[in-house]
Each structure stands twice: as C-alpha cells, then as structure tokens.
Amino acid sequence: MQRSRWVGAGVLASALVLTSCSSGPAGVDAKQNKKATLELWTRTTPGGPGEQGAVKLAAAFQKATGYKVKVTAIFDDFETKLQQRAAQKKLPDIVMNDVTQLGAMHSQGLLREIDLDKIEDSKEIIGQGLDSGKSVDGKQYGLPYSAQASALLIRKDWRQKLKLDVPETWDDFAAMAKAFTTRDPDGDGKKNTSGLAAPLSTKRGYASWYFSNFLWAAGGDFITEAGKGTYKPAMTSKASAEAVQWFRDLGCKDKAVQPGAVTMDTPPTNETFESGKTGMFVVGPYLLPRFDETLGKDKYEVVPMPKGPKDSTVLAEGGSVYLMAGSDNRAGQDAFASFAVSAEGQKTGMEGDTAYTVQLPVNKSVDISQVRPDPRWKTYAQVYQDSGRYAPSIPNWTPVRQATADTLNALMADCGLDTGTKLRELDKQLAGILEEQGISAS
Amino acid sequence: MSLDQAEPAASTAAAPGVPGTHKEGRRGGASTGRRARDRRSGQWWTPWLFLAPALILFLYFKFIPMANALTMSFQDVRPYLGNRWVGTDNYATVLESAGFREAAWHTVVLAAGQTAGSMALGLVLALLMEGQSRRLGFVRSAAFLPVVVPIAVVAELWRIMYHPTGDGMLNSLLGLVGWGPSGFINDPDTSMASIMLTGIWRGAPYDMMIILAGLTSVDRGLYEAAKVDGASRWQRVWHVTVPGLRSVFSILFILAAIRGLRVFTEVFLLTNGGPDGSTEVVMTLIYKLGLEQNRLGVGAAGAVLLFVATLILTVVVQLLRRRESK
C-alpha cells in the first residue's frame, strides 16, 4: 500500500514538472523549413462558399509559388480555438481574420511583424486599409486582403408598396423603420414585421459593432484620441449620447427593431431579413449572395446609409492576413501575404458568384466594376472609399467593444434605464480599460 | 469486488479440499506466506496496470490541464512572450469585479432553482410513472428524451418557443388565458426564470430515472402498513416514499448542484449572459474574460474559484450525509 502511494506521488510530481516545463516562451525561433506545409486558418463557415474561396486562393498561390497550404475554415468561436492553439504553442502559420483582432493577438505576442519590403505590391494597397493593419506603435502586423463597409439594405417591394422614397436623412430612416413596423408592408393583414434588423447581443460585442454605424454618423465616438497616442472615453459626449438616445428610441418608442434583438447574434438576425420579418438591415456586402438566393435579388436594394447629424460615416472593416509567431516557414508566410494583396491574388479572391474571399479589393490597380459588373458592388466600393472608418488601432479593441456592447444591450433591453447614468458608468469602465492598456489621456 | 475482499472466500474454498494448506503455509515461514499471498492476490502492480489506461487519460486530459489552470491563475498569460508571474492579482481582479459578484449570485440562484425544480418535477414524474406496465416503458423513454437531445438543439428549440411576440409559441399559450406577451429571455425581468425553466425541463427526466430506480428499494410493505393505519395518499408519499429516497435525494442534490454551478451552454446559447447582464453566470463570465478578451490568467482564476466552491459544496454535503448516517 505504501508503495502504491509512492507511485501516485511520483505520477503527480511528473505532472507538475510537465506543467511547469510548458510555461516559458517558445516557438518564436522555430527551425525554418521552406518545404513545410503552411497551415492557414480562415474565419468562415466550414463547408461554405467562403471556405471554397479560400481553398481556391490557396491553390492559386500554390501554383504560383510552389509553397504548400492547408486551409482550415472555422467560424464559431474562432478566437477561442486560436487561444487553445496558442496555449499549446502550436499556432497556425497564417490566419485570415477580422482587422479588429490585431490588437488582441499582437498584445499576446501571437503575431510576427510584416516587413513591407518583402511584399511586392505593398505600395498599391489602399492607404486606410494598410493603416488598419498597423499596431499602436505604427508597426505593420496585419496586411488587409479584403475590405468592406456597411450600407443599407431595404426591402424594395415594401418601400414601393408604402410609396416611400429611399431615406436621405436619419428622420427618413426612422420614418421608414416605423412605417415597415406599423403599416403591414407584406400585406398579410398582421402586424408581424419590424423596420430594422439589428444583432444586439453581447456575443463578440455585436451590439457595439452594429451601433458604430450610427454613433460615428452622429459625430460621437467610443473613445477619442487625445494626442500622443493617448485616448479618453467619449460615450458621454453630447453627440454620443444623442446617437444612443436616437437609436434607443427606435427600439423602445417606435418598437421598430426586431423583437428579441437583444439576444440575437448575426445568424438569427440575418434570418429575420431573409424571411420577411424585417425590412432594413445595415450590413456589409458579404451577405448579398446569401440574400440573392434566399430572398431574391429583385426584392431588396442596396443604398448608402442616410446622412446622420454629422455625416454618413459607416463602419469599415475587412479581413487581414496575419503571419503567426513560431512558424517554421516564414518565407512561405511572406510569400502568401505578398500573393494575397497582389493584383492576381485579389482577382482570384474575387472570382465567382458566391465562393469568394475578397469583398472589395485592397489593391488600387484592381477595378471592382471590371471584376464584378453588378452595380451594387460599386455602391459598396463607393461607400467604403467616401465614408468608411475603421476602429482605431489600440493595443486591444476587444474590451472596448465588449463594454460598449454590454451597455447598449442593457439600454435596448430595459427601456426604463436612465441613459445618462449608464453612459457615465460606461465611460468610467472605458477609462479603466484605457488605463490598463497604457493609453489613457488622464 | 476488490482482490482483498476476495481473499477470505478463496482461502475458505481451498480449505476443505486441501486440509493441510493453512498449516503448511505457516510452517513454511514468512517468504512462503508472501508467495502464497501473491499468488492469491497478484503482484502489487497488477491493479495499477489495469488502471493505467484510464489514469494516463485522466492525467493528460484532466489533471495536467487542471494544474496548468492553477499555475495560469497566478500569471499574466502570454504564450509567445512568456508568462509573467503576477501573484494573486488575477484573483483580486475577479473578486473585486462587480460583474463577478453578480454572476456568482446569478449562478447560485440558477443552481438552486434548477436543482430544486428538477428534483421536485422528477419526483412527480417518477411517482406518476412507477409501475410494471409495458406501456410505462414507452412513456418513460419519451419523458427521458430531453436528456438525450443535444443541448444546442434544446437551446434553439426553446429560443423559438420563447419568441417574444404574441405569435410566439409560449406567448400564444399565455394569450389563451389572457396573459402576456412576455419577453421571456429578452426581458431582464424574466430572462433568469426562462433559463431556469429550460434547465428544469432538461434536468427533471434525468432525476426521474434515478428516483424510479430508488423507488424499487422502498419496502412495499410499508405502504400497505401505512394504508392500514389510515394514511392518505399524500401522507404515504411524505412519510414513506420521501424518507425511503433520502440517499437518492442526497446523490441527486450533489450531482444537480455541481451541474448547476457549472451551467454554461444553455445560458451561452440562449442569452450569452444578457440582456443587461441579467443571466450572466460565472462560467459565461470566465469565457468572456478568458477567451473573448484574451485575459486567460483572470479567466483561470475565476475557474479555480468555481472549482473550490464546487469542492466545498461536495465535501459539506458528504460530511452532512456521514453525520446523518451515524
């Protein structure tokens, strides 16, 4: 019996030794092998057209350069799975994910700096796209391969039935949302439609993501730059508070946002638009193929967002190529990044009706109207160019987005809450986040 | 049955057939005795050999990650930059956060509600479905379905049923009696109760099956005696059935309470802690802190605290049981 206890103790000790052995930095100086297959992770639905597009892009890259690539598509909890691989110190070589993930990955040391001299077409990349890949210290850690901005989708048949014009101002927008909610636009005799589709759940900070289109057009801000790379909270500013109040009234007073929005992330929200439950949706171009198929191309139209109290600024986003730390094939990583932004890579990424990875090109030499003659794409390209605005480059944008999403979710879920009090609480929270990240102005 | 337990039976069985065995064994000295014992009980490492596959799996998939989480809870985790030792900072961050205290309270409320609700409903279902009839087997299987349906499906099903307008499934039922429509998971006032109801719906059939198994051990004679004494149906349940199921209840309580404290999937899928944080539980908060905000150390500290709370609860219930049985 004594002996078996010793055995048990030995096993436990070994476990602890193994555990402590795995806590140091590792993998940064991996032995290089140009023939090693590059593992590429892309944030898209497995088995869906996005994955096919990525596979097509990888195949073209393989053919052009000889490097081998294995594509893995992950959509749900992409960041979680990446964290798990980071904990194992075995990251994929390349990640294609949202531009806003840069700070979170960079602050953890998961990214390798990109040397623009090694990227052949780096001078052809659109300026604001290139800037979105820079960390707070101005170094390049992400390379955009695709861009997008939000535009307004409207049920054309509903609008025409109710004899409404395309909204030019926020008042028109609110009036249309209200009319779609109250005037039975689908003609089934029931009050079962809503004006606006909005994913307002806190998952991935969706509520904040969506609301940024309205906040910025009103001249408000989540956090505002205060010089020398420092920021201060801005949700209690007059413009921000008015934007929150206006958006809140759409839900609380006009009841023009779809029921259940506060617990909905993107998939159920998309369904409300395609199933004829909502009539307006502020969203990027990536949903066009889906809605063309489920709803019908003739049923809806794409227009720029109406002008807000300040201007028509909308959220610009996109995907970036991230070169991950610890790779054993850095030459292959550089080659892929170079190919993804080249004219050839961009055109390959845009091919097809559904299976594409590039929404709007980031390479100035690629003309979208030549690759995709559909005028709706031209609208998106114009919106991106004229009114697109990326989230600021701070060490970690995720906590800011999460905190603002929590507050907005609360204000939309409980119409009895005091907006001023909640926004003051939010600003206090944002101040703490900025302080923690070392970029606070105060 | 362990090998040690088998020993007396083996020696008794050998004795009649071989009368001199014991005497010879004693005469042969200590070494002969040990050999004989080894033959009967095997080498010391035999049980370890049988246990090894399970132990190795547990070691790599349970104990090492647990030890890792414990280490991480004292660190600022940065896998590629090297972790930094921060002492108890992560614990302080978690404990000082108002969000954590609220989440802990929500967890306790949800665990208590789901545990009590599932056990009560499970008992009612078990009493209704007790018996030998063949048809009951079918009904029991049907009632057990919620347990075998994947939780993701359950969550989606209830999300549809909880649709917050008058034409939603549950709301149309409420409308029949002149109530509603309720916001269910979309209203901060009703979201917690709605999630609790889903949990009870899913947990009750599991409890029902265990209670049904426990009911077979209740002496039928006691029911008859109680009936003879003039006890009503309710009195027979309260004074005979419930005391007879005491050990079943305590096991169910531990299982359900642990399940309740670690509740995650249904909350994550139905509300993700919202609206307005009204259903935020410890596990969803840990998930957000650790994996969405990339603060793995803080998340690990929250997980360790949850583990300690679960351990304390289990130990306290065990001690109470032991004291009661004495």
mmCIF file of C-alpha atoms in Angstrom, chain A residues 49-382:
data_model
loop_
_atom_site.group_PDB
_atom_site.id
_atom_site.type_symbol
_atom_site.label_atom_id
_atom_site.label_comp_id
_atom_site.label_asym_id
_atom_site.label_seq_id
_atom_site.Cartn_x
_atom_site.Cartn_y
_atom_site.Cartn_z
ATOM 1 C CA PRO A 49 -18.583 29.171 -50.087
ATOM 2 C CA GLY A 50 -16.091 31.173 -48.017
ATOM 3 C CA GLU A 51 -14.043 28.046 -47.452
ATOM 4 C CA GLN A 52 -14.181 27.180 -51.156
ATOM 5 C CA GLY A 53 -12.940 30.684 -51.953
ATOM 6 C CA ALA A 54 -10.040 30.341 -49.525
ATOM 7 C CA VAL A 55 -9.153 26.936 -50.968
ATOM 8 C CA LYS A 56 -9.206 28.443 -54.458
ATOM 9 C CA LEU A 57 -6.943 31.285 -53.355
ATOM 10 C CA ALA A 58 -4.577 28.825 -51.674
ATOM 11 C CA ALA A 59 -4.470 26.669 -54.800
ATOM 12 C CA ALA A 60 -3.605 29.663 -56.979
ATOM 13 C CA PHE A 61 -0.876 30.621 -54.513
ATOM 14 C CA GLN A 62 0.475 27.080 -54.521
ATOM 15 C CA LYS A 63 0.559 27.081 -58.315
ATOM 16 C CA ALA A 64 2.273 30.460 -58.481
ATOM 17 C CA THR A 65 4.905 29.888 -55.806
ATOM 18 C CA GLY A 66 5.222 26.171 -55.072
ATOM 19 C CA TYR A 67 4.549 26.562 -51.332
ATOM 20 C CA LYS A 68 2.028 24.102 -49.929
ATOM 21 C CA VAL A 69 -1.005 25.339 -47.969
ATOM 22 C CA LYS A 70 -3.631 23.510 -45.925
ATOM 23 C CA VAL A 71 -6.824 25.522 -45.391
ATOM 24 C CA THR A 72 -8.932 25.171 -42.241
ATOM 25 C CA ALA A 73 -12.240 27.033 -42.008
ATOM 26 C CA ILE A 74 -13.604 27.863 -38.572
ATOM 27 C CA PHE A 75 -16.497 30.195 -37.878
ATOM 28 C CA ASP A 76 -17.882 29.650 -34.387
ATOM 29 C CA ASP A 77 -15.566 30.709 -31.599
ATOM 30 C CA PHE A 78 -12.644 31.266 -33.936
ATOM 31 C CA GLU A 79 -10.728 33.287 -31.330
ATOM 32 C CA THR A 80 -11.329 30.634 -28.674
ATOM 33 C CA LYS A 81 -9.831 27.953 -30.849
ATOM 34 C CA LEU A 82 -6.891 30.185 -31.650
ATOM 35 C CA GLN A 83 -6.339 30.738 -27.936
ATOM 36 C CA GLN A 84 -6.329 26.986 -27.413
ATOM 37 C CA ARG A 85 -3.657 26.600 -30.074
ATOM 38 C CA ALA A 86 -1.707 29.479 -28.546
ATOM 39 C CA ALA A 87 -1.796 27.707 -25.195
ATOM 40 C CA GLN A 88 -0.341 24.632 -26.922
ATOM 41 C CA LYS A 89 2.290 26.898 -28.560
ATOM 42 C CA LYS A 90 1.368 25.488 -31.923
ATOM 43 C CA LEU A 91 -0.273 28.298 -33.838
ATOM 44 C CA PRO A 92 -1.283 28.003 -37.470
ATOM 45 C CA ASP A 93 1.191 29.726 -39.816
ATOM 46 C CA ILE A 94 -1.335 32.130 -41.316
ATOM 47 C CA VAL A 95 -4.631 33.459 -40.022
ATOM 48 C CA MET A 96 -7.186 35.313 -42.148
ATOM 49 C CA ASN A 97 -9.484 37.139 -39.734
ATOM 50 C CA ASP A 98 -11.118 40.496 -38.964
ATOM 51 C CA VAL A 99 -8.865 43.551 -38.884
ATOM 52 C CA THR A 100 -10.046 44.389 -35.355
ATOM 53 C CA GLN A 101 -8.459 41.241 -33.957
ATOM 54 C CA LEU A 102 -4.998 42.719 -34.498
ATOM 55 C CA GLY A 103 -4.620 44.327 -31.075
ATOM 56 C CA ALA A 104 -5.742 41.278 -29.143
ATOM 57 C CA MET A 105 -3.356 38.968 -30.974
ATOM 58 C CA HIS A 106 -0.475 41.428 -31.044
ATOM 59 C CA SER A 107 -0.643 42.158 -27.312
ATOM 60 C CA GLN A 108 -0.249 38.452 -26.659
ATOM 61 C CA GLY A 109 2.748 38.151 -28.939
ATOM 62 C CA LEU A 110 0.933 35.861 -31.367
ATOM 63 C CA LEU A 111 1.886 37.877 -34.451
ATOM 64 C CA ARG A 112 5.055 38.350 -36.444
ATOM 65 C CA GLU A 113 5.808 41.813 -37.797
ATOM 66 C CA ILE A 114 5.303 42.128 -41.554
ATOM 67 C CA ASP A 115 8.196 43.561 -43.494
ATOM 68 C CA LEU A 116 6.547 45.632 -46.249
ATOM 69 C CA ASP A 117 9.762 45.479 -48.296
ATOM 70 C CA LYS A 118 9.074 41.790 -48.773
ATOM 71 C CA ILE A 119 5.544 42.478 -50.048
ATOM 72 C CA GLU A 120 5.814 43.211 -53.768
ATOM 73 C CA ASP A 121 2.582 45.202 -54.173
ATOM 74 C CA SER A 122 2.718 46.978 -50.822
ATOM 75 C CA LYS A 123 2.674 50.409 -52.483
ATOM 76 C CA GLU A 124 -0.535 49.501 -54.316
ATOM 77 C CA ILE A 125 -2.501 48.819 -51.120
ATOM 78 C CA ILE A 126 -5.232 51.351 -50.265
ATOM 79 C CA GLY A 127 -3.957 53.695 -47.555
ATOM 80 C CA GLN A 128 -6.684 53.288 -44.939
ATOM 81 C CA GLY A 129 -6.606 49.527 -45.445
ATOM 82 C CA LEU A 130 -2.876 49.426 -44.848
ATOM 83 C CA ASP A 131 -3.254 51.607 -41.754
ATOM 84 C CA SER A 132 -5.811 49.190 -40.320
ATOM 85 C CA GLY A 133 -3.034 46.594 -40.117
ATOM 86 C CA LYS A 134 -0.754 48.779 -38.011
ATOM 87 C CA SER A 135 -0.438 48.320 -34.268
ATOM 88 C CA VAL A 136 -0.495 51.270 -31.889
ATOM 89 C CA ASP A 137 3.297 51.709 -32.281
ATOM 90 C CA GLY A 138 2.895 52.098 -36.062
ATOM 91 C CA LYS A 139 4.399 48.724 -36.963
ATOM 92 C CA GLN A 140 2.712 46.536 -39.558
ATOM 93 C CA TYR A 141 1.266 43.361 -38.024
ATOM 94 C CA GLY A 142 -1.631 42.693 -40.377
ATOM 95 C CA LEU A 143 -1.990 43.011 -44.126
ATOM 96 C CA PRO A 144 -5.507 43.660 -45.464
ATOM 97 C CA TYR A 145 -6.599 41.273 -48.175
ATOM 98 C CA SER A 146 -10.241 42.356 -48.279
ATOM 99 C CA ALA A 147 -12.212 45.451 -47.338
ATOM 100 C CA GLN A 148 -15.849 46.243 -46.744
ATOM 101 C CA ALA A 149 -18.099 48.914 -45.341
ATOM 102 C CA SER A 150 -21.698 48.965 -44.193
ATOM 103 C CA ALA A 151 -24.520 50.015 -46.492
ATOM 104 C CA LEU A 152 -28.278 49.914 -46.094
ATOM 105 C CA LEU A 153 -30.326 47.038 -47.473
ATOM 106 C CA ILE A 154 -34.011 47.867 -47.955
ATOM 107 C CA ARG A 155 -36.941 45.657 -48.911
ATOM 108 C CA LYS A 156 -37.630 47.326 -52.259
ATOM 109 C CA ASP A 157 -41.086 45.787 -52.653
ATOM 110 C CA TRP A 158 -42.124 47.021 -49.187
ATOM 111 C CA ARG A 159 -40.807 50.516 -49.865
ATOM 112 C CA GLN A 160 -42.638 50.729 -53.177
ATOM 113 C CA LYS A 161 -45.874 49.351 -51.711
ATOM 114 C CA LEU A 162 -45.847 52.018 -48.999
ATOM 115 C CA LYS A 163 -44.787 54.669 -51.539
ATOM 116 C CA LEU A 164 -41.703 55.731 -49.636
ATOM 117 C CA ASP A 165 -38.515 57.251 -51.023
ATOM 118 C CA VAL A 166 -35.025 55.964 -50.301
ATOM 119 C CA PRO A 167 -34.079 57.630 -46.973
ATOM 120 C CA GLU A 168 -31.768 60.627 -47.256
ATOM 121 C CA THR A 169 -31.667 61.620 -43.586
ATOM 122 C CA TRP A 170 -31.977 59.934 -40.200
ATOM 123 C CA ASP A 171 -35.546 61.248 -39.935
ATOM 124 C CA ASP A 172 -36.415 59.486 -43.212
ATOM 125 C CA PHE A 173 -34.693 56.381 -41.910
ATOM 126 C CA ALA A 174 -36.691 56.376 -38.662
ATOM 127 C CA ALA A 175 -39.932 57.122 -40.534
ATOM 128 C CA MET A 176 -39.339 54.198 -42.883
ATOM 129 C CA ALA A 177 -38.493 51.869 -39.988
ATOM 130 C CA LYS A 178 -41.693 52.919 -38.260
ATOM 131 C CA ALA A 179 -43.765 52.502 -41.428
ATOM 132 C CA PHE A 180 -42.367 48.992 -42.020
ATOM 133 C CA THR A 181 -43.358 48.150 -38.449
ATOM 134 C CA THR A 182 -46.872 49.575 -38.388
ATOM 135 C CA ARG A 183 -48.234 49.696 -41.949
ATOM 136 C CA ASP A 184 -48.228 45.989 -42.802
ATOM 137 C CA PRO A 185 -45.753 46.199 -45.702
ATOM 138 C CA ASP A 186 -46.053 42.471 -46.534
ATOM 139 C CA GLY A 187 -49.818 42.770 -46.766
ATOM 140 C CA ASP A 188 -50.713 39.664 -44.769
ATOM 141 C CA GLY A 189 -53.084 41.581 -42.533
ATOM 142 C CA LYS A 190 -50.945 41.023 -39.438
ATOM 143 C CA LYS A 191 -48.620 43.325 -37.542
ATOM 144 C CA ASN A 192 -45.733 40.896 -37.745
ATOM 145 C CA THR A 193 -42.969 42.949 -39.358
ATOM 146 C CA SER A 194 -40.288 45.253 -37.993
ATOM 147 C CA GLY A 195 -38.402 48.121 -39.552
ATOM 148 C CA LEU A 196 -34.820 47.347 -38.664
ATOM 149 C CA ALA A 197 -32.834 44.130 -38.279
ATOM 150 C CA ALA A 198 -30.116 44.531 -35.660
ATOM 151 C CA PRO A 199 -27.886 41.930 -33.958
ATOM 152 C CA LEU A 200 -27.757 43.440 -30.466
ATOM 153 C CA SER A 201 -26.459 40.519 -28.424
ATOM 154 C CA THR A 202 -23.235 40.933 -26.471
ATOM 155 C CA LYS A 203 -21.630 37.947 -28.184
ATOM 156 C CA ARG A 204 -18.391 39.136 -29.806
ATOM 157 C CA GLY A 205 -19.656 42.633 -28.956
ATOM 158 C CA TYR A 206 -22.154 42.618 -31.836
ATOM 159 C CA ALA A 207 -24.324 45.405 -30.369
ATOM 160 C CA SER A 208 -21.347 47.770 -30.394
ATOM 161 C CA TRP A 209 -20.260 46.652 -33.830
ATOM 162 C CA TYR A 210 -23.670 47.478 -35.294
ATOM 163 C CA PHE A 211 -24.171 50.694 -33.400
ATOM 164 C CA SER A 212 -20.851 52.177 -34.565
ATOM 165 C CA ASN A 213 -22.556 52.956 -37.920
ATOM 166 C CA PHE A 214 -24.934 55.309 -36.124
ATOM 167 C CA LEU A 215 -22.538 56.607 -33.473
ATOM 168 C CA TRP A 216 -19.940 57.854 -35.937
ATOM 169 C CA ALA A 217 -22.509 59.375 -38.309
ATOM 170 C CA ALA A 218 -23.762 61.424 -35.369
ATOM 171 C CA GLY A 219 -20.251 62.700 -34.651
ATOM 172 C CA GLY A 220 -19.943 60.600 -31.498
ATOM 173 C CA ASP A 221 -17.217 58.174 -30.537
ATOM 174 C CA PHE A 222 -16.489 55.254 -28.244
ATOM 175 C CA ILE A 223 -13.087 56.649 -27.311
ATOM 176 C CA THR A 224 -11.462 59.714 -28.785
ATOM 177 C CA GLU A 225 -7.819 60.472 -29.485
ATOM 178 C CA ALA A 226 -6.266 62.985 -27.129
ATOM 179 C CA GLY A 227 -2.851 63.329 -28.751
ATOM 180 C CA LYS A 228 0.443 61.439 -28.493
ATOM 181 C CA GLY A 229 -1.276 58.076 -28.936
ATOM 182 C CA THR A 230 -3.495 58.553 -25.899
ATOM 183 C CA TYR A 231 -7.273 58.253 -25.740
ATOM 184 C CA LYS A 232 -10.131 59.289 -23.491
ATOM 185 C CA PRO A 233 -13.654 57.867 -23.142
ATOM 186 C CA ALA A 234 -16.259 59.650 -25.262
ATOM 187 C CA MET A 235 -19.598 57.956 -24.705
ATOM 188 C CA THR A 236 -20.918 60.791 -22.530
ATOM 189 C CA SER A 237 -20.201 63.440 -25.179
ATOM 190 C CA LYS A 238 -23.287 65.266 -26.459
ATOM 191 C CA ALA A 239 -23.120 63.659 -29.908
ATOM 192 C CA SER A 240 -22.618 60.133 -28.499
ATOM 193 C CA ALA A 241 -25.446 60.480 -26.006
ATOM 194 C CA GLU A 242 -27.797 61.807 -28.696
ATOM 195 C CA ALA A 243 -26.925 58.922 -31.005
ATOM 196 C CA VAL A 244 -27.618 56.416 -28.219
ATOM 197 C CA GLN A 245 -30.928 58.113 -27.428
ATOM 198 C CA TRP A 246 -31.981 58.198 -31.088
ATOM 199 C CA PHE A 247 -31.137 54.531 -31.619
ATOM 200 C CA ARG A 248 -32.791 53.593 -28.340
ATOM 201 C CA ASP A 249 -35.992 55.374 -29.336
ATOM 202 C CA LEU A 250 -36.117 53.240 -32.492
ATOM 203 C CA GLY A 251 -36.358 50.184 -30.245
ATOM 204 C CA CYS A 252 -38.114 51.487 -27.146
ATOM 205 C CA LYS A 253 -40.544 54.084 -28.504
ATOM 206 C CA ASP A 254 -41.149 53.086 -32.123
ATOM 207 C CA LYS A 255 -40.687 49.338 -31.486
ATOM 208 C CA ALA A 256 -39.077 49.343 -34.926
ATOM 209 C CA VAL A 257 -36.218 46.925 -34.119
ATOM 210 C CA GLN A 258 -36.992 43.198 -34.451
ATOM 211 C CA PRO A 259 -38.303 41.508 -31.275
ATOM 212 C CA GLY A 260 -35.626 39.514 -29.495
ATOM 213 C CA ALA A 261 -32.786 41.610 -30.974
ATOM 214 C CA VAL A 262 -31.039 41.864 -27.591
ATOM 215 C CA THR A 263 -30.306 38.131 -27.521
ATOM 216 C CA MET A 264 -29.635 37.735 -31.234
ATOM 217 C CA ASP A 265 -26.226 37.413 -32.802
ATOM 218 C CA THR A 266 -25.759 37.533 -36.576
ATOM 219 C CA PRO A 267 -27.264 34.242 -37.881
ATOM 220 C CA PRO A 268 -30.798 34.714 -36.425
ATOM 221 C CA THR A 269 -30.701 38.416 -37.363
ATOM 222 C CA ASN A 270 -29.877 37.560 -40.973
ATOM 223 C CA GLU A 271 -32.821 35.177 -40.937
ATOM 224 C CA THR A 272 -35.242 37.936 -39.932
ATOM 225 C CA PHE A 273 -34.340 39.886 -43.079
ATOM 226 C CA GLU A 274 -34.400 36.963 -45.453
ATOM 227 C CA SER A 275 -37.659 35.578 -44.065
ATOM 228 C CA GLY A 276 -39.504 38.871 -44.463
ATOM 229 C CA LYS A 277 -39.747 39.810 -40.802
ATOM 230 C CA THR A 278 -37.596 42.937 -41.085
ATOM 231 C CA GLY A 279 -37.312 45.500 -43.858
ATOM 232 C CA MET A 280 -33.964 47.280 -43.335
ATOM 233 C CA PHE A 281 -30.530 45.975 -42.457
ATOM 234 C CA VAL A 282 -27.253 47.860 -42.143
ATOM 235 C CA VAL A 283 -24.629 45.351 -43.169
ATOM 236 C CA GLY A 284 -21.561 44.587 -45.275
ATOM 237 C CA PRO A 285 -21.607 43.157 -48.821
ATOM 238 C CA TYR A 286 -20.786 39.609 -47.725
ATOM 239 C CA LEU A 287 -24.497 38.825 -47.291
ATOM 240 C CA LEU A 288 -25.517 39.717 -50.850
ATOM 241 C CA PRO A 289 -25.017 36.197 -52.316
ATOM 242 C CA ARG A 290 -26.988 34.694 -49.439
ATOM 243 C CA PHE A 291 -29.898 37.125 -49.700
ATOM 244 C CA ASP A 292 -29.935 36.886 -53.520
ATOM 245 C CA GLU A 293 -30.528 33.178 -53.110
ATOM 246 C CA THR A 294 -32.951 33.130 -50.188
ATOM 247 C CA LEU A 295 -34.853 36.368 -50.696
ATOM 248 C CA GLY A 296 -34.340 37.125 -54.365
ATOM 249 C CA LYS A 297 -32.226 39.821 -55.964
ATOM 250 C CA ASP A 298 -35.289 41.814 -57.031
ATOM 251 C CA LYS A 299 -36.764 42.010 -53.516
ATOM 252 C CA TYR A 300 -34.173 44.290 -51.946
ATOM 253 C CA GLU A 301 -31.876 47.155 -52.841
ATOM 254 C CA VAL A 302 -28.516 48.427 -51.628
ATOM 255 C CA VAL A 303 -28.158 52.140 -50.866
ATOM 256 C CA PRO A 304 -25.636 54.216 -48.913
ATOM 257 C CA MET A 305 -26.577 54.982 -45.307
ATOM 258 C CA PRO A 306 -28.546 58.244 -44.978
ATOM 259 C CA LYS A 307 -26.712 61.244 -43.606
ATOM 260 C CA GLY A 308 -26.659 61.453 -39.803
ATOM 261 C CA PRO A 309 -26.415 64.640 -37.703
ATOM 262 C CA LYS A 310 -22.765 64.950 -38.782
ATOM 263 C CA ASP A 311 -22.161 62.908 -41.929
ATOM 264 C CA SER A 312 -22.573 59.431 -43.427
ATOM 265 C CA THR A 313 -19.648 57.718 -41.745
ATOM 266 C CA VAL A 314 -20.063 53.947 -41.532
ATOM 267 C CA LEU A 315 -18.024 51.130 -40.120
ATOM 268 C CA ALA A 316 -15.257 49.976 -42.441
ATOM 269 C CA GLU A 317 -13.835 46.590 -41.806
ATOM 270 C CA GLY A 318 -12.279 43.775 -43.646
ATOM 271 C CA GLY A 319 -10.063 40.811 -43.365
ATOM 272 C CA SER A 320 -6.342 40.831 -42.709
ATOM 273 C CA VAL A 321 -3.674 38.264 -43.308
ATOM 274 C CA TYR A 322 -1.822 37.698 -40.061
ATOM 275 C CA LEU A 323 1.531 35.963 -40.018
ATOM 276 C CA MET A 324 1.636 33.987 -36.826
ATOM 277 C CA ALA A 325 4.575 33.643 -34.464
ATOM 278 C CA GLY A 326 6.513 30.419 -34.177
ATOM 279 C CA SER A 327 6.143 29.400 -37.818
ATOM 280 C CA ASP A 328 8.737 27.073 -39.309
ATOM 281 C CA ASN A 329 8.177 28.562 -42.764
ATOM 282 C CA ARG A 330 8.498 32.339 -42.574
ATOM 283 C CA ALA A 331 9.460 32.592 -46.253
ATOM 284 C CA GLY A 332 6.199 30.847 -47.130
ATOM 285 C CA GLN A 333 4.269 33.220 -44.854
ATOM 286 C CA ASP A 334 5.753 36.266 -46.577
ATOM 287 C CA ALA A 335 5.043 34.784 -49.988
ATOM 288 C CA PHE A 336 1.397 34.177 -49.093
ATOM 289 C CA ALA A 337 0.887 37.705 -47.739
ATOM 290 C CA SER A 338 2.505 39.063 -50.890
ATOM 291 C CA PHE A 339 0.262 36.944 -53.127
ATOM 292 C CA ALA A 340 -2.944 37.779 -51.222
ATOM 293 C CA VAL A 341 -2.582 41.528 -51.894
ATOM 294 C CA SER A 342 -1.189 41.239 -55.416
ATOM 295 C CA ALA A 343 -3.461 42.055 -58.368
ATOM 296 C CA GLU A 344 -3.524 38.362 -59.291
ATOM 297 C CA GLY A 345 -4.350 37.264 -55.732
ATOM 298 C CA GLN A 346 -7.063 39.896 -55.358
ATOM 299 C CA LYS A 347 -8.726 38.951 -58.659
ATOM 300 C CA THR A 348 -8.568 35.252 -57.760
ATOM 301 C CA GLY A 349 -10.083 36.042 -54.360
ATOM 302 C CA MET A 350 -12.951 37.931 -56.020
ATOM 303 C CA GLU A 351 -13.862 35.313 -58.602
ATOM 304 C CA GLY A 352 -17.220 33.562 -58.534
ATOM 305 C CA ASP A 353 -20.744 34.482 -57.550
ATOM 306 C CA THR A 354 -20.580 33.159 -54.012
ATOM 307 C CA ALA A 355 -17.247 31.467 -53.324
ATOM 308 C CA TYR A 356 -15.022 34.474 -52.906
ATOM 309 C CA THR A 357 -12.777 35.631 -50.105
ATOM 310 C CA VAL A 358 -12.194 39.206 -51.230
ATOM 311 C CA GLN A 359 -15.206 41.518 -50.832
ATOM 312 C CA LEU A 360 -13.770 44.832 -52.012
ATOM 313 C CA PRO A 361 -10.238 44.830 -53.411
ATOM 314 C CA VAL A 362 -7.469 46.479 -51.399
ATOM 315 C CA ASN A 363 -5.156 46.746 -54.375
ATOM 316 C CA LYS A 364 -5.624 50.078 -56.173
ATOM 317 C CA SER A 365 -4.889 48.537 -59.566
ATOM 318 C CA VAL A 366 -7.942 46.240 -59.349
ATOM 319 C CA ASP A 367 -11.185 47.834 -60.583
ATOM 320 C CA ILE A 368 -14.218 46.257 -58.960
ATOM 321 C CA SER A 369 -16.606 47.159 -61.771
ATOM 322 C CA GLN A 370 -14.471 45.117 -64.171
ATOM 323 C CA VAL A 371 -14.295 42.041 -61.955
ATOM 324 C CA ARG A 372 -17.895 42.309 -60.683
ATOM 325 C CA PRO A 373 -20.166 44.220 -63.046
ATOM 326 C CA ASP A 374 -23.071 44.214 -60.522
ATOM 327 C CA PRO A 375 -23.673 47.939 -59.641
ATOM 328 C CA ARG A 376 -24.420 47.070 -56.011
ATOM 329 C CA TRP A 377 -20.735 46.256 -55.550
ATOM 330 C CA LYS A 378 -19.843 49.652 -56.949
ATOM 331 C CA THR A 379 -22.135 51.193 -54.294
ATOM 332 C CA TYR A 380 -20.276 49.347 -51.564
ATOM 333 C CA ALA A 381 -16.900 50.336 -53.020
ATOM 334 C CA GLN A 382 -18.010 53.985 -53.108
#
